[in-house]
Amino acid sequence: MSDGREGNSAYGHKAFKRSRSHFADRITADGRDGRPVEAGRYRLVAARACPWASRAVISRRLLGLEDALSLAVVDPVQDDRSWRFTLDPDGRDPVLGIRFLSEAYDNRESDYPGGVSVPAIVDVPSGKLVTNDYQQITLDFATEWTALHRPGAPDLYPRALRDEIDAVMADVYEDVNNGVYRAGFATRQEEYEDACAGVFRRLDLLTERLARQRYLVGDTITEADIRLFTTLVRFDAVYHGHFKCNRWKLAENPVLWAYARDLYQTPGFGDTVDFDHIKRHYYQVHTGINPTRIVPVGPDLSGWLTPHHREELGGRPFGDGTPPGPVRAGEEVPAQGRP
């Protein structure tokens, strides 16, 4: 999630506080918020650079919602008019017909707080933003969009495990997902050290948990794994150096490194990750903490494809379901963004 302003130069100069999602309309099976689930009606706008948006991209692919919910991928580097559709011909989204995501926000409401963030779901007929509630979007994909799931789609939020999933996700969000940002954008030494300590304290606890089980909750992939993965996959590339979370690298933790590789090599995860977008966004946009905008050449990404041996712990990635099929044409990650 990012506010979409080029450079975000204030980061590193003022205390970091994550904005709540201002637009939280839900798209539901019964349409109780006036937004019914409907194939082809909505468009998901995402940045492959953004961990919050990446959750939605992974969930969409695992559940097989590609035909029901189209995907727009924005340029990883914003300007002062917000996320840009410069990856598309003529710099305009071919479905929404707009150049900047802010146009969909403006169509919904003027002078909205919190800036322009991804993921965002836009109503195609009206061109208006529906929701930017990154915490709820994927839960609704799993529970409200079931009529449009592919055959063999996994249950990412099984009812019997929801209390445990929610508890794990709350801890991961506070200390890891958001913790790396609080460390990276800290303006005082004490603030940084407190956030960094929280990151690694939680990672140590997750290491203990994942040393004895393949996935975070139960024996299949759930929403909890998606949310942890999107931070872990960015850890060595940007959080270790750029955000100064450098007590150790992910690749130096045998358990978490194997867990992250296991997920990366699972269809629906690694095939959505674009390391080029990730690095260019963080290092070129956050000029408050990287004023030179120089993007480092490392780390070596080849290790993501090495054997992980996590299958020895058992578990069934998709439960009684099946893996997603090949990546939809036009949604492939460019070669320069892959290991």
Coordinates of C-alpha atoms in Angstrom, one line a residue:
M1 CA 0.0 0.0 0.0
S2 CA 1.4 3.4 -1.0
D3 CA 0.0 6.8 -1.2
G4 CA 1.1 7.2 -4.8
R5 CA 3.2 10.4 -4.6
E6 CA 6.5 10.4 -6.4
G7 CA 9.5 10.1 -4.1
N8 CA 7.4 10.0 -1.0
S9 CA 10.1 12.4 0.3
A10 CA 8.4 12.9 3.6
Y11 CA 9.2 9.3 4.5
G12 CA 12.3 9.3 6.8
H13 CA 11.5 12.8 7.9
K14 CA 8.2 12.3 9.8
A15 CA 6.8 9.6 12.0
F16 CA 5.3 6.7 9.9
K17 CA 1.7 5.9 10.4
R18 CA -0.2 3.6 8.0
S19 CA -3.4 5.1 6.7
R20 CA -6.6 3.2 7.1
S21 CA -8.5 2.3 3.9
H22 CA -10.9 5.1 3.3
F23 CA -12.9 3.3 0.7
A24 CA -14.1 0.0 2.3
D25 CA -17.2 -1.0 0.3
R26 CA -17.4 -4.7 0.1
I27 CA -18.2 -6.8 -3.0
T28 CA -20.3 -9.6 -1.8
A29 CA -22.3 -12.6 -3.1
D30 CA -25.6 -11.0 -2.0
G31 CA -24.6 -7.5 -2.9
R32 CA -25.6 -6.2 0.5
D33 CA -23.4 -3.2 0.2
G34 CA -24.7 -2.5 -3.3
R35 CA -21.7 -4.2 -4.9
P36 CA -22.6 -7.7 -6.0
V37 CA -20.1 -10.2 -7.2
E38 CA -20.4 -10.2 -11.0
A39 CA -18.0 -11.6 -13.6
G40 CA -16.4 -8.8 -15.7
R41 CA -17.8 -5.9 -13.7
Y42 CA -14.7 -5.0 -11.8
R43 CA -11.0 -4.4 -12.4
L44 CA -8.3 -5.1 -9.9
V45 CA -5.5 -2.5 -10.1
A46 CA -2.3 -3.6 -8.5
A47 CA 1.4 -2.9 -8.3
R48 CA 3.7 -5.9 -8.4
A49 CA 6.1 -3.9 -6.2
C50 CA 3.6 -3.5 -3.4
P51 CA 3.2 -6.3 -0.8
W52 CA -0.3 -5.3 0.0
A53 CA -1.4 -5.4 -3.6
S54 CA 0.5 -8.6 -4.2
R55 CA -1.7 -10.4 -1.7
A56 CA -4.7 -9.7 -4.0
V57 CA -2.8 -10.8 -7.1
I58 CA -1.8 -14.1 -5.5
S59 CA -5.2 -14.8 -4.1
R60 CA -6.9 -14.0 -7.5
R61 CA -4.6 -16.5 -9.2
L62 CA -4.9 -19.3 -6.6
L63 CA -8.7 -19.1 -6.7
G64 CA -8.8 -18.8 -10.5
L65 CA -10.6 -15.5 -10.7
E66 CA -8.7 -14.3 -13.8
D67 CA -11.6 -14.6 -16.1
A68 CA -14.0 -13.0 -13.7
L69 CA -11.8 -10.1 -12.4
S70 CA -9.4 -8.4 -14.9
L71 CA -6.0 -7.2 -13.7
A72 CA -4.3 -3.9 -14.4
V73 CA -0.6 -3.6 -13.4
V74 CA 0.7 -0.1 -12.8
D75 CA 4.2 1.3 -13.2
P76 CA 6.3 0.6 -10.1
V77 CA 7.5 4.2 -10.0
Q78 CA 4.7 6.8 -9.4
D79 CA 4.7 10.5 -10.1
D80 CA 2.8 13.2 -8.2
R81 CA -0.4 12.3 -9.9
S82 CA -0.3 8.8 -8.4
W83 CA 0.1 5.3 -9.8
R84 CA 0.5 5.4 -13.6
F85 CA -0.6 3.1 -16.4
T86 CA 2.6 3.7 -18.4
L87 CA 3.1 -0.1 -19.0
D88 CA 0.1 0.0 -21.3
P89 CA 0.0 1.3 -24.9
D90 CA -0.3 5.1 -24.9
G91 CA 0.0 5.1 -21.1
R92 CA -3.7 4.5 -20.7
D93 CA -5.4 1.5 -19.1
P94 CA -7.2 -0.3 -21.9
V95 CA -10.2 -1.2 -19.9
L96 CA -10.7 1.9 -17.7
G97 CA -9.4 4.4 -20.2
I98 CA -7.5 6.3 -17.6
R99 CA -3.8 7.4 -17.3
F100 CA -3.7 7.6 -13.5
L101 CA -5.4 5.5 -10.7
S102 CA -6.2 8.8 -9.1
E103 CA -8.8 9.4 -11.8
A104 CA -10.9 6.4 -10.5
Y105 CA -10.6 7.8 -7.0
D106 CA -11.7 11.3 -8.1
N107 CA -14.6 9.7 -9.9
R108 CA -15.7 8.3 -6.6
E109 CA -15.0 11.2 -4.3
S110 CA -13.0 14.4 -4.3
D111 CA -10.6 15.5 -1.5
Y112 CA -10.5 12.0 -0.1
P113 CA -8.0 11.3 2.8
G114 CA -5.1 8.8 2.7
G115 CA -3.9 9.3 -0.8
V116 CA -4.1 6.8 -3.8
S117 CA -3.3 3.3 -2.8
V118 CA -3.2 -0.2 -4.3
P119 CA -4.7 -2.7 -4.3
A120 CA -7.8 -1.0 -5.7
I121 CA -10.9 -2.4 -7.2
V122 CA -12.7 -0.2 -9.8
D123 CA -16.2 -0.6 -11.1
V124 CA -15.7 -0.8 -14.8
P125 CA -19.1 0.6 -16.0
S126 CA -18.9 3.7 -13.9
G127 CA -15.1 4.1 -13.7
K128 CA -15.4 4.7 -9.9
L129 CA -13.3 3.2 -7.2
V130 CA -15.1 0.6 -5.1
T131 CA -12.6 -0.4 -2.5
N132 CA -9.0 0.0 -1.4
D133 CA -9.4 -2.1 1.7
Y134 CA -6.3 -4.2 1.4
Q135 CA -7.1 -6.2 4.6
Q136 CA -10.6 -7.2 3.4
I137 CA -10.3 -7.7 -0.3
T138 CA -8.6 -11.1 -0.2
L139 CA -10.9 -12.4 2.5
D140 CA -13.8 -11.5 0.3
F141 CA -12.1 -13.2 -2.7
A142 CA -12.0 -16.4 -0.6
T143 CA -15.5 -16.2 0.9
E144 CA -17.7 -14.0 -1.2
W145 CA -16.5 -14.8 -4.7
T146 CA -16.8 -18.6 -4.4
A147 CA -19.4 -18.9 -7.2
L148 CA -16.6 -17.7 -9.6
H149 CA -13.8 -19.8 -8.2
R150 CA -12.1 -22.3 -10.6
P151 CA -12.8 -26.0 -10.2
G152 CA -10.2 -27.2 -7.6
A153 CA -9.7 -23.8 -6.0
P154 CA -8.2 -24.1 -2.5
D155 CA -10.0 -23.0 0.6
L156 CA -7.8 -20.1 1.7
Y157 CA -9.8 -19.2 4.7
P158 CA -11.3 -22.4 6.1
R159 CA -14.1 -21.7 8.6
A160 CA -12.8 -24.2 11.2
L161 CA -9.4 -22.4 11.3
R162 CA -10.4 -18.8 11.0
D163 CA -9.8 -17.9 14.7
E164 CA -6.3 -19.2 14.5
I165 CA -5.7 -17.7 11.1
D166 CA -6.9 -14.3 12.3
A167 CA -4.7 -14.5 15.4
V168 CA -1.6 -15.4 13.4
M169 CA -2.3 -12.7 10.7
A170 CA -2.7 -10.1 13.4
D171 CA 0.7 -10.8 14.9
V172 CA 2.3 -11.0 11.4
Y173 CA 0.7 -7.7 10.4
E174 CA 1.8 -5.8 13.5
D175 CA 5.3 -7.0 13.8
V176 CA 6.3 -8.1 10.3
N177 CA 4.1 -6.7 7.4
N178 CA 3.9 -3.3 9.0
G179 CA 6.9 -3.6 11.3
V180 CA 9.4 -3.4 8.4
Y181 CA 7.8 -0.1 7.3
R182 CA 8.0 1.3 10.8
A183 CA 11.7 0.4 11.0
G184 CA 12.4 1.7 7.5
F185 CA 10.6 5.1 7.9
A186 CA 11.6 5.7 11.5
T187 CA 12.9 9.2 12.3
R188 CA 14.4 8.4 15.7
Q189 CA 17.0 5.8 16.7
E190 CA 14.8 4.5 19.5
E191 CA 11.8 4.3 17.2
Y192 CA 13.8 2.3 14.6
E193 CA 15.4 -0.1 17.2
D194 CA 12.0 -0.8 18.7
A195 CA 10.4 -1.6 15.4
C196 CA 13.4 -3.7 14.2
A197 CA 13.4 -5.7 17.4
G198 CA 9.7 -6.4 16.9
V199 CA 10.4 -7.6 13.4
F200 CA 13.0 -10.1 14.4
R201 CA 11.3 -11.2 17.6
R202 CA 8.3 -12.2 15.5
L203 CA 10.4 -13.8 12.8
D204 CA 12.1 -15.9 15.5
L205 CA 8.7 -17.1 16.8
L206 CA 7.6 -17.9 13.3
T207 CA 10.8 -19.8 12.8
E208 CA 10.0 -22.0 15.7
R209 CA 6.4 -22.6 14.4
L210 CA 7.5 -23.4 10.9
A211 CA 10.3 -25.7 11.9
R212 CA 7.6 -28.3 12.8
Q213 CA 4.9 -27.6 10.3
R214 CA 4.9 -26.8 6.6
Y215 CA 2.3 -24.0 6.7
L216 CA 1.3 -21.4 9.3
V217 CA -2.1 -22.9 10.1
G218 CA -3.2 -26.4 9.3
D219 CA -1.7 -28.5 6.6
T220 CA -2.6 -26.4 3.6
I221 CA -1.9 -22.9 2.3
T222 CA -4.1 -20.3 3.8
E223 CA -4.5 -16.5 3.8
A224 CA -2.0 -16.4 6.6
D225 CA 0.8 -17.8 4.3
I226 CA 0.0 -15.3 1.6
R227 CA 0.3 -12.4 3.9
L228 CA 3.6 -13.6 5.4
F229 CA 5.1 -14.5 2.0
T230 CA 4.6 -11.1 0.5
T231 CA 6.9 -9.6 3.1
L232 CA 9.4 -12.5 3.1
V233 CA 9.9 -12.4 -0.7
R234 CA 10.9 -8.7 -0.4
F235 CA 13.1 -9.1 2.6
D236 CA 16.6 -9.5 1.2
A237 CA 15.9 -7.4 -1.9
V238 CA 14.6 -4.3 0.0
Y239 CA 13.9 -4.6 3.7
H240 CA 17.3 -5.8 4.8
G241 CA 19.1 -2.9 3.2
H242 CA 16.7 -0.2 2.3
F243 CA 14.6 -0.5 5.5
K244 CA 17.7 -1.4 7.7
C245 CA 16.1 -4.7 9.0
N246 CA 19.5 -6.2 8.9
R247 CA 20.0 -8.4 11.9
W248 CA 20.1 -11.2 9.5
K249 CA 19.1 -12.0 5.9
L250 CA 16.2 -14.3 5.1
A251 CA 18.7 -16.5 3.2
E252 CA 20.6 -16.9 6.5
N253 CA 17.6 -18.4 8.3
P254 CA 17.3 -22.0 7.1
V255 CA 13.7 -22.5 8.2
L256 CA 12.1 -19.2 6.9
W257 CA 14.3 -19.3 3.7
A258 CA 13.1 -22.9 2.9
Y259 CA 9.5 -21.9 3.8
A260 CA 9.6 -18.9 1.5
R261 CA 11.2 -20.9 -1.4
D262 CA 8.5 -23.6 -0.9
L263 CA 5.8 -21.0 -1.5
Y264 CA 7.7 -19.2 -4.2
Q265 CA 7.9 -22.4 -6.2
T266 CA 4.2 -23.1 -5.7
P267 CA 2.1 -22.1 -8.7
G268 CA 0.4 -18.8 -7.9
F269 CA 3.2 -17.3 -5.8
G270 CA 6.5 -16.9 -7.5
D271 CA 4.9 -16.5 -10.9
T272 CA 3.4 -13.3 -9.7
V273 CA 6.6 -11.8 -8.2
D274 CA 8.5 -9.2 -10.1
F275 CA 11.8 -8.4 -8.4
D276 CA 12.6 -5.6 -10.9
H277 CA 9.4 -3.8 -10.0
I278 CA 10.0 -4.4 -6.3
K279 CA 13.5 -2.9 -6.3
R280 CA 12.8 0.0 -8.5
H281 CA 9.8 1.1 -6.5
Y282 CA 11.4 1.0 -3.1
Y283 CA 14.8 2.5 -4.1
Q284 CA 13.5 5.1 -6.6
V285 CA 10.3 6.2 -4.9
H286 CA 11.4 6.6 -1.2
T287 CA 13.7 9.5 -1.8
G288 CA 13.4 10.5 1.8
I289 CA 15.6 7.5 2.8
N290 CA 17.4 7.0 -0.6
P291 CA 17.9 10.4 -2.1
T292 CA 20.3 9.2 -4.8
R293 CA 17.6 6.8 -6.2
I294 CA 20.3 4.3 -7.0
V295 CA 19.0 0.7 -7.3
P296 CA 21.4 -1.9 -6.0
V297 CA 22.4 -4.7 -8.3
G298 CA 22.0 -7.5 -5.7
P299 CA 21.0 -9.7 -4.1
D300 CA 21.5 -12.9 -6.2
L301 CA 18.1 -14.2 -6.9
S302 CA 19.0 -17.6 -8.2
G303 CA 18.5 -19.3 -4.8
W304 CA 14.8 -18.9 -5.0
L305 CA 14.7 -21.9 -7.4
T306 CA 16.8 -24.2 -5.3
P307 CA 15.3 -27.3 -3.6
H308 CA 13.6 -26.5 -0.2
H309 CA 12.7 -30.0 1.1
R310 CA 9.7 -28.7 2.9
E311 CA 7.6 -31.5 1.5
E312 CA 9.3 -33.7 4.2
L313 CA 7.1 -32.0 6.7
G314 CA 4.0 -33.3 4.9
G315 CA 1.1 -31.0 4.2
R316 CA -1.0 -30.6 1.0
P317 CA -0.5 -27.2 -0.6
F318 CA -4.0 -27.0 -2.1
G319 CA -5.8 -29.5 0.2
D320 CA -8.4 -31.4 -1.8
G321 CA -8.0 -28.9 -4.6
T322 CA -5.5 -28.5 -7.4
P323 CA -2.8 -26.1 -8.5
P324 CA -3.8 -23.2 -10.7
G325 CA -3.1 -23.6 -14.4
P326 CA -0.6 -21.6 -16.5
V327 CA -0.4 -17.9 -16.0
R328 CA -3.0 -16.0 -18.1
A329 CA -1.6 -14.6 -21.4
G330 CA -0.5 -11.0 -20.9
E331 CA 0.0 -11.4 -17.2
E332 CA 3.4 -13.0 -17.2
V333 CA 6.2 -11.4 -15.2
P334 CA 8.9 -10.1 -17.6
A335 CA 12.2 -12.0 -17.7
Q336 CA 14.1 -9.2 -16.1
G337 CA 11.9 -9.5 -13.0
R338 CA 12.5 -13.2 -12.4
P339 CA 15.5 -15.1 -11.0

